[in-house]
Coordinates of C-alpha atoms in Angstrom, one line a residue:
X14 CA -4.8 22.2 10.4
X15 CA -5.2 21.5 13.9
X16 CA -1.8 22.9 16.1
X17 CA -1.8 19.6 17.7
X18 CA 0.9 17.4 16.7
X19 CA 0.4 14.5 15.0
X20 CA 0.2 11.1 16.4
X21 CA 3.6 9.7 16.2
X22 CA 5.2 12.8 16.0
X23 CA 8.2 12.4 18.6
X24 CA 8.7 8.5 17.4
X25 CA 11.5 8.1 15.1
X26 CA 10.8 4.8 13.5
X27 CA 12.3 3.6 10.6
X28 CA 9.3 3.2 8.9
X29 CA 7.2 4.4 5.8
X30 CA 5.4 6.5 3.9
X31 CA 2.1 5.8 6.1
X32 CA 4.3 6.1 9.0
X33 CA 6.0 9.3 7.9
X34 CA 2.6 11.1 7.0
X35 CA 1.3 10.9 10.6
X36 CA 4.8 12.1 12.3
X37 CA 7.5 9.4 12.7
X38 CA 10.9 10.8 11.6
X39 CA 11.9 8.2 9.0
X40 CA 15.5 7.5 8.5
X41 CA 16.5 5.2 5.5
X42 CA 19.7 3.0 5.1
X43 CA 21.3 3.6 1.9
X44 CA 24.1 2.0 0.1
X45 CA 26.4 4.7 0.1
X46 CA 27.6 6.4 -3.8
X47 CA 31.1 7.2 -3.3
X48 CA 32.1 7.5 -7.6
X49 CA 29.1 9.1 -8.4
X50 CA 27.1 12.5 -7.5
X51 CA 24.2 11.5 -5.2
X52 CA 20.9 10.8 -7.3
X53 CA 17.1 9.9 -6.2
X54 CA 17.1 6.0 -5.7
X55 CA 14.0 4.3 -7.1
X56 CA 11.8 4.5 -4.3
X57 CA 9.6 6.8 -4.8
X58 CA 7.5 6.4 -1.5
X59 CA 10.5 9.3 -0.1
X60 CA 8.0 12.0 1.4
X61 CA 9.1 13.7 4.6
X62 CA 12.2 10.7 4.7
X63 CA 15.6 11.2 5.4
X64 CA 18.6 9.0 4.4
X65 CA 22.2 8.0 5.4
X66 CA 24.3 5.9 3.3
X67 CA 26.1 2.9 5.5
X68 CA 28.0 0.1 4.2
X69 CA 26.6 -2.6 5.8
X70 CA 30.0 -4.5 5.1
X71 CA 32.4 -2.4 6.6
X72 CA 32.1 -3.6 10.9
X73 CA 32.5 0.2 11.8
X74 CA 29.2 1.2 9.4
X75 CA 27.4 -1.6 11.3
X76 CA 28.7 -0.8 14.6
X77 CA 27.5 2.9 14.2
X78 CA 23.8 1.3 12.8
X79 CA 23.7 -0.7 16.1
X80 CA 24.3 2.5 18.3
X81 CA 21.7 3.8 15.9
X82 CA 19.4 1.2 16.9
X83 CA 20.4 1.5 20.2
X84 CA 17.8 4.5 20.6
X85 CA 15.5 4.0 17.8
X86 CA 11.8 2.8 18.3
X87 CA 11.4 0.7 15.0
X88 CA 13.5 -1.1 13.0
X89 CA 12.1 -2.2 9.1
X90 CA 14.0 -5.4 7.7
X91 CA 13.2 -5.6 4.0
X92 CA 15.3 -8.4 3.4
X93 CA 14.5 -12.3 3.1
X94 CA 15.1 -14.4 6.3
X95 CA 18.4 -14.7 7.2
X96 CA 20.5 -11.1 5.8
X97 CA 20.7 -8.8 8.8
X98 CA 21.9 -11.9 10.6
X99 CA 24.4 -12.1 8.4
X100 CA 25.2 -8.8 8.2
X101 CA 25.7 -8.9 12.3
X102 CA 22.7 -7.7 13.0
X103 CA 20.9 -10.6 15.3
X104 CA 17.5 -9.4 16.5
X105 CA 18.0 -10.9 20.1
X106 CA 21.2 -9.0 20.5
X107 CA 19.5 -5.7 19.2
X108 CA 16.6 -5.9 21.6
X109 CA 19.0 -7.0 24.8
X110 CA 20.8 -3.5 23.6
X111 CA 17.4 -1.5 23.6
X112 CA 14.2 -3.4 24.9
X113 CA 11.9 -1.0 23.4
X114 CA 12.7 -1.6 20.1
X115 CA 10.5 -3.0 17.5
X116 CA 11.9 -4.9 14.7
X117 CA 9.5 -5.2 11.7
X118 CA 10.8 -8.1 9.2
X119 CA 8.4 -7.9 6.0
X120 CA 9.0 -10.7 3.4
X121 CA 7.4 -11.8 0.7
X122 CA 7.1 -15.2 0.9
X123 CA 6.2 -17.2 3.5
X124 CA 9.5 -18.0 6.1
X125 CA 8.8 -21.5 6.3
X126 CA 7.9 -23.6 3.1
X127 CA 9.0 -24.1 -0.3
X128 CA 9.5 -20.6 -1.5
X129 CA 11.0 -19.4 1.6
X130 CA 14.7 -18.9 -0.1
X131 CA 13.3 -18.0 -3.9
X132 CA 13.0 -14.6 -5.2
X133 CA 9.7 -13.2 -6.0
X134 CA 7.0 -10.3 -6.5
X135 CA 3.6 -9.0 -6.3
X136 CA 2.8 -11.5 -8.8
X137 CA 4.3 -14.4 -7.1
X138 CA 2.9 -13.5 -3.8
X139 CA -0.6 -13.7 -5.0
X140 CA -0.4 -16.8 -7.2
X141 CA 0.9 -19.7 -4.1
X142 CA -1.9 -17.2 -1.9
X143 CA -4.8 -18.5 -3.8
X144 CA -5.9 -14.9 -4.7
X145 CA -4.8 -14.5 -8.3
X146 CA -6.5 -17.7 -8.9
X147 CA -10.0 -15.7 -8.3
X148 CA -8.5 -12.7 -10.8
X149 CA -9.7 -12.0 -14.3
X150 CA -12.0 -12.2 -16.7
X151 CA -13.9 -15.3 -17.9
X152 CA -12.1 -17.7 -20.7
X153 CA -8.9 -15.0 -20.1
X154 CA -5.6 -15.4 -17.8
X155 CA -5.4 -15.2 -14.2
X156 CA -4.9 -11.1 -13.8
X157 CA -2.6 -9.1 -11.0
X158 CA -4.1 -6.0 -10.6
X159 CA -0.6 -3.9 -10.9
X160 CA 1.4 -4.7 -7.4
X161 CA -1.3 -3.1 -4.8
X162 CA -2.7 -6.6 -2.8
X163 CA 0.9 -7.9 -2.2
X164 CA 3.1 -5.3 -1.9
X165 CA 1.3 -2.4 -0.9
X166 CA -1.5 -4.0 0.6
X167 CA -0.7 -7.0 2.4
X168 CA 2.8 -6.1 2.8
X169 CA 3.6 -2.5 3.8
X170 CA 0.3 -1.4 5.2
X171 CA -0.2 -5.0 6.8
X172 CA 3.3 -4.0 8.6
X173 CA 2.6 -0.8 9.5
X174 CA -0.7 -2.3 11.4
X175 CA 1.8 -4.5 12.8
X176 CA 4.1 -1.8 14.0
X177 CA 0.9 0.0 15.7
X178 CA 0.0 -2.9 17.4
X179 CA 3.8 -3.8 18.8
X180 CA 3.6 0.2 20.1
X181 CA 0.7 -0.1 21.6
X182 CA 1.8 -3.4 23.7
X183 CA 4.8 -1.3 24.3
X184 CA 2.9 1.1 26.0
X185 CA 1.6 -1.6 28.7
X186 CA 4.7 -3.7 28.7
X187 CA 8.2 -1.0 28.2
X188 CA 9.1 -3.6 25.5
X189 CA 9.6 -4.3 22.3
X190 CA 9.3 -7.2 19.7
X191 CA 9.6 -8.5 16.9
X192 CA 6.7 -8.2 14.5
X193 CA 7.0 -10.5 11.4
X194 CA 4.6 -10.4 8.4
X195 CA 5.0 -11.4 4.5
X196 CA 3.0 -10.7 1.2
X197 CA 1.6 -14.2 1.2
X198 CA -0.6 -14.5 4.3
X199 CA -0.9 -10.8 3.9
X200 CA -2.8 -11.0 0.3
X201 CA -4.4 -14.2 1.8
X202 CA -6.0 -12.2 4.9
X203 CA -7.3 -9.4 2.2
X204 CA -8.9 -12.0 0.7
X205 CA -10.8 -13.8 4.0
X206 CA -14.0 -12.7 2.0
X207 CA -13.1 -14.1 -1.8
X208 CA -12.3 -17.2 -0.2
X209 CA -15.4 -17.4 1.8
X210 CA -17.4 -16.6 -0.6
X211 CA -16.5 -19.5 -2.9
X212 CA -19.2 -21.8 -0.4
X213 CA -21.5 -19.0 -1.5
X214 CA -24.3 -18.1 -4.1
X215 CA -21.8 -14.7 -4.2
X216 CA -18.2 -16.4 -5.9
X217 CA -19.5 -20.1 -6.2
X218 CA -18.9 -19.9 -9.9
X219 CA -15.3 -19.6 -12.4
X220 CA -13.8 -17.2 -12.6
X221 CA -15.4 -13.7 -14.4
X222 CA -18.5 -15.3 -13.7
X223 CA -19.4 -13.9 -10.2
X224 CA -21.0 -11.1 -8.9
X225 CA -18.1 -9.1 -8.4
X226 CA -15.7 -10.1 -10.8
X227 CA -17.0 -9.1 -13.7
X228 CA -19.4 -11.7 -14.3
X229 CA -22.3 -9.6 -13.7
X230 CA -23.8 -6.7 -15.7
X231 CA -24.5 -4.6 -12.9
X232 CA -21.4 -4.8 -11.7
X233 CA -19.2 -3.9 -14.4
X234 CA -17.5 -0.8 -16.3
X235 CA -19.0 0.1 -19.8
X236 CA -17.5 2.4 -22.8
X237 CA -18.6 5.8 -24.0
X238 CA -19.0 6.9 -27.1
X239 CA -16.2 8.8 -26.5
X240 CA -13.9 6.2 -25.7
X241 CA -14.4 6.5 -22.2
X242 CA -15.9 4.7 -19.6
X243 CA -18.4 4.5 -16.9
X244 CA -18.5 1.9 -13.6
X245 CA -21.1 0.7 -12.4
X246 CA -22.3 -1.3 -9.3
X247 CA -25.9 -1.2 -8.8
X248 CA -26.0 -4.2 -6.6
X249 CA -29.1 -3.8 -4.4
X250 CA -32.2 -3.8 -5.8
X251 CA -33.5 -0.4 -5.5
X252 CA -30.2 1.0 -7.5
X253 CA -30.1 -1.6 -10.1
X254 CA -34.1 0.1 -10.7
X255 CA -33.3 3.3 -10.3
X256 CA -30.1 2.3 -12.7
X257 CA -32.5 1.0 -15.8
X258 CA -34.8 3.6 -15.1
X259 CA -32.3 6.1 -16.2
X260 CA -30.8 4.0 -19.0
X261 CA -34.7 4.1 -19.8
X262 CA -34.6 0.4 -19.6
X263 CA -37.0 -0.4 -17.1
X264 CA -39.9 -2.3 -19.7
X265 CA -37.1 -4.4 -20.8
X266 CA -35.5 -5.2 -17.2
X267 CA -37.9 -6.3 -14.1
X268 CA -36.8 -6.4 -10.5
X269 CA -37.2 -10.3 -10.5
X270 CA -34.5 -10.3 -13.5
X271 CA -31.5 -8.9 -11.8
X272 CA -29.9 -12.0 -10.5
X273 CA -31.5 -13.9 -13.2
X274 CA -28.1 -15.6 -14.3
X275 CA -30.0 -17.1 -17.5
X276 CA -30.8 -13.1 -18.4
X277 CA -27.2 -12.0 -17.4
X278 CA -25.7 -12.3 -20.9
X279 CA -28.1 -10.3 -22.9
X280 CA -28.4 -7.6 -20.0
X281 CA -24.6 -7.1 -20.6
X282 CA -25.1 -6.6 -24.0
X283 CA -27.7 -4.1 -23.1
X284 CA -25.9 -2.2 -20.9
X285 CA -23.1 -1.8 -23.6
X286 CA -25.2 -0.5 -26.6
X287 CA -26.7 1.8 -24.2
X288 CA -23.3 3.4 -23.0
X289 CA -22.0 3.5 -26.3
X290 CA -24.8 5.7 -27.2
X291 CA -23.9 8.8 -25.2
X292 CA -20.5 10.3 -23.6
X293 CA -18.8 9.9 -20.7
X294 CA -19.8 13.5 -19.6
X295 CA -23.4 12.9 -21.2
X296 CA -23.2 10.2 -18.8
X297 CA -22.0 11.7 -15.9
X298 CA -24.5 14.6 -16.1
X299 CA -26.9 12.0 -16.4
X300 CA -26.6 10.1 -13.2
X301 CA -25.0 13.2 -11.3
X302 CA -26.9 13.0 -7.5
X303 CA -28.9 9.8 -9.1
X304 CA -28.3 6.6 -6.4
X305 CA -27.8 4.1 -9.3
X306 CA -24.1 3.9 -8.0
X307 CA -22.9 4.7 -11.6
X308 CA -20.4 6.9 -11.5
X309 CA -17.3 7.9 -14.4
X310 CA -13.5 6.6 -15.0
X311 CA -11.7 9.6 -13.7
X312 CA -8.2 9.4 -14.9
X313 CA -5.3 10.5 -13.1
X314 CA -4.2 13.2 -15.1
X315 CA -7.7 14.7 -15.7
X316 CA -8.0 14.9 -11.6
X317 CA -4.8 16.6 -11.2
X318 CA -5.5 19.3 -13.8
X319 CA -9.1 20.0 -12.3
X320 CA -6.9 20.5 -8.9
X321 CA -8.1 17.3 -7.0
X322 CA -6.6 17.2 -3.5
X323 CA -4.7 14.2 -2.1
X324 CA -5.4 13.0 1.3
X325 CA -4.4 11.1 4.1
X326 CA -6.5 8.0 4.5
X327 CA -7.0 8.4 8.0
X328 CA -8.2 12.2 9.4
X329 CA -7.9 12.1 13.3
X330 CA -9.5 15.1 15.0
X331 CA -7.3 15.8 18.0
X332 CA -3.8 14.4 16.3
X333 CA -4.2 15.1 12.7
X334 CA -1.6 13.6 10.0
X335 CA 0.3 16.1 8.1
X336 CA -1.0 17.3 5.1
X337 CA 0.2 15.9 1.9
X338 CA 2.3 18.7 -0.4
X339 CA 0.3 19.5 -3.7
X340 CA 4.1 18.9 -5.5
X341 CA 3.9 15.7 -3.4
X342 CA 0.8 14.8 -4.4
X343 CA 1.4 14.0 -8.1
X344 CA 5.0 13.3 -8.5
X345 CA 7.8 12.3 -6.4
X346 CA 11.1 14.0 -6.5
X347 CA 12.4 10.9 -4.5
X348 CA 15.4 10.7 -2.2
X349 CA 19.1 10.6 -2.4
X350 CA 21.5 8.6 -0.4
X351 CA 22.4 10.4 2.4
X352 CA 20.0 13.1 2.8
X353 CA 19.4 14.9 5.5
X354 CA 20.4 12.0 7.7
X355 CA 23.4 13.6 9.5
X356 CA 20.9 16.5 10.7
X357 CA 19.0 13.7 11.7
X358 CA 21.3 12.0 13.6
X359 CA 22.2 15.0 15.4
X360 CA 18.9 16.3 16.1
X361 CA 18.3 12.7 17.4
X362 CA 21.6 12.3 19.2
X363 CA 23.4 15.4 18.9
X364 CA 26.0 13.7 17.1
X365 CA 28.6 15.9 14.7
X366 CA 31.3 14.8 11.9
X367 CA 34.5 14.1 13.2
X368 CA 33.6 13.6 16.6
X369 CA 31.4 10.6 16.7
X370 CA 31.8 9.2 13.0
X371 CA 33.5 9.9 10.0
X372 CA 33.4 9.1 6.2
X373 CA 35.1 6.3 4.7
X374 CA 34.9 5.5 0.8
X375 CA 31.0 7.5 1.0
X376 CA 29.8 5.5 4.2
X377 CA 29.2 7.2 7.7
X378 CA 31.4 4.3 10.0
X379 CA 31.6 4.7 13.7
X380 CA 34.7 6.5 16.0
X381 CA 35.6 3.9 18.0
X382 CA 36.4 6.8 20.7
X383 CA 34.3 10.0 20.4
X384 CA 36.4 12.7 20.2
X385 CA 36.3 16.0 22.4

């Protein structure tokens, strides 16, 4: 691990998990849990984040947020249009308090249109996008592929892009913005080349009948005859040979047949018997350094107990991210209201209890006048 700090270290955004892994100090806003002993919230996404619990109805817990915010570099607003303004918190007012701030609103539907005021998820987001439309299997349902291209993908890593880009016009302008994204146009942009290619030999057909939906046999994942399974996506021509060659079905399968739709049907069939015959690790011996791009179903479990590392998804040479925790890398022991955040705030501020807030009912609220 390089000595050189990482790229954002110095930055205290309140931002995420990708965020948090290359340096930003990440400070949550938790409702505070006065009757109860402090337990892990649901979010699991808690690495290297600290928390303080605020009661975003009491003026005095707001007041102290805005001071907060005041010095802060980014600002993350979860919420649907409309509930930090009501809360007190106008984004005009915030910036004219601290220029450089950036103020990152992720919803997840669009702010304009029917949906703007409905609830929704993952799910949601990719069904009025178009995407889940393109989805599935042939003659089956529409299928969301857990909550990755919404949430994960075209909301939080779409916002952390967003974030990047608002720091790095803050770099040539000393200001801040607002940056403004949503789960519906960010699924849609993830998609730029599924919608494309629906004017194209590629994804002109229904759905689970393309090339990369599961419509074609060389694109596809197959079952051992040990109940496990094998992917495979010979898609140029020279894997798809070397491909049948090892499945020893090279007199039965010509290079002119591979995007033979009319042949498609009882290639998959062949394809199936063939996998069934052997197992997974038969398999996987099999095609081990062999460019037929067919490679095994690694479950998650089976890669933790053979030790498999988790990495960041970025490796910068001179600024390197900060290496993921082998506790952190398969579980999360999540984060509790309140967390670290007072260190926080004094490490950011050198504020203390007492003098420059207190506790009321669980909530940190501001001192109107600090005291000596």
């Amino acid at each position: 691990m390089s000595a050189s700090k990482p790229p954002l270290d110095g930055v205290p955004p309140f931002a995420g998990l990708l965020l948090s892994d290359y340096g930003a100090t990440v400070l949550r806003i938790d409702r505070p849990q006065p009757d109860i002993q402090s337990a892990p919230t649901a979010d699991s996404l808690a690495r290297r984040k600290s928390s303080v619990a605020v009661d975003l109805k009491l003026p005095a817990a707001v007041a102290l947020l805005k001071d907060i915010l005041k010095h802060a570099d980014v600002l993350i607003d979860p919420f649907r249009p409309g509930v930090i303004e009501g809360l007190g918190l106008i984004p005009k007012q915030l910036l004219a308090a601290n220029p450089r701030l950036i103020i990152a609103s992720l919803t997840g539907f669009r702010r304009d249109g029917k949906y703007k005021d409905m609830a929704g998820h993952d799910i949601n987001y990719l069904a009025v996008s178009g995407v889940l439309s393109q989805l599935g299997r042939r003659s089956e349902l529409p299928y969301a592929p857990a909550n990755i291209l919404a949430d994960f993908a075209g909301g939080g890593l779409m916002c952390a892009y967003g974030i990047l880009m608002a720091l790095l016009s803050r770099e040539r302008t000393g200001l801040g913005q607002v940056v403004e994204n949503n789960m519906v146009d960010g699924a849609a942009y993830l998609a730029t080349f599924l919608r494309y290619g629906l004017k194209t030999p590629l994804w002109n057909q229904p759905r689970g009948e393309n090339m990369l939906d599961g419509g074609c046999p060389f694109y596809d994942t197959y079952e051992c005859k040990d109940g496990g399974y094998m992917a495979v996506g010979a898609l140029e021509p020279h894997f798809f040979q070397e491909l049948v060659c090892s499945l020893k079905l090279e007199n039965t399968y010509r290079p002119e047949d591979q995007f033979d739709r009319a042949k498609w049907p009882a290639m998959k069939k062949a394809l199936e018997r063939k996998f069934a015959q052997n197992t997974r690790s038969e398999w996987e011996t099999l095609f081990n350094g062999a460019d037929a791009c067919c490679t095994p179903v690694l479950g998650q479990a089976e890669l933790q107990k053979a030790g498999y590392g988790q990495r960041l998804p970025i490796s910068l040479t001179n600024t390197p991210g900060l290496e993921i925790p082998e506790p952190d890398a398969w579980d999360s022991s999540g984060l509790a209201p309140g967390y670290c955040g007072e260190q926080i705030l004094n490490t950011w501020f050198n504020w203390r209890r007492g003098k420059h807030y207190e506790i009321d009912n669980g909530s940190l609220v501001k001192i109107d006048t600090p005291k000596l």
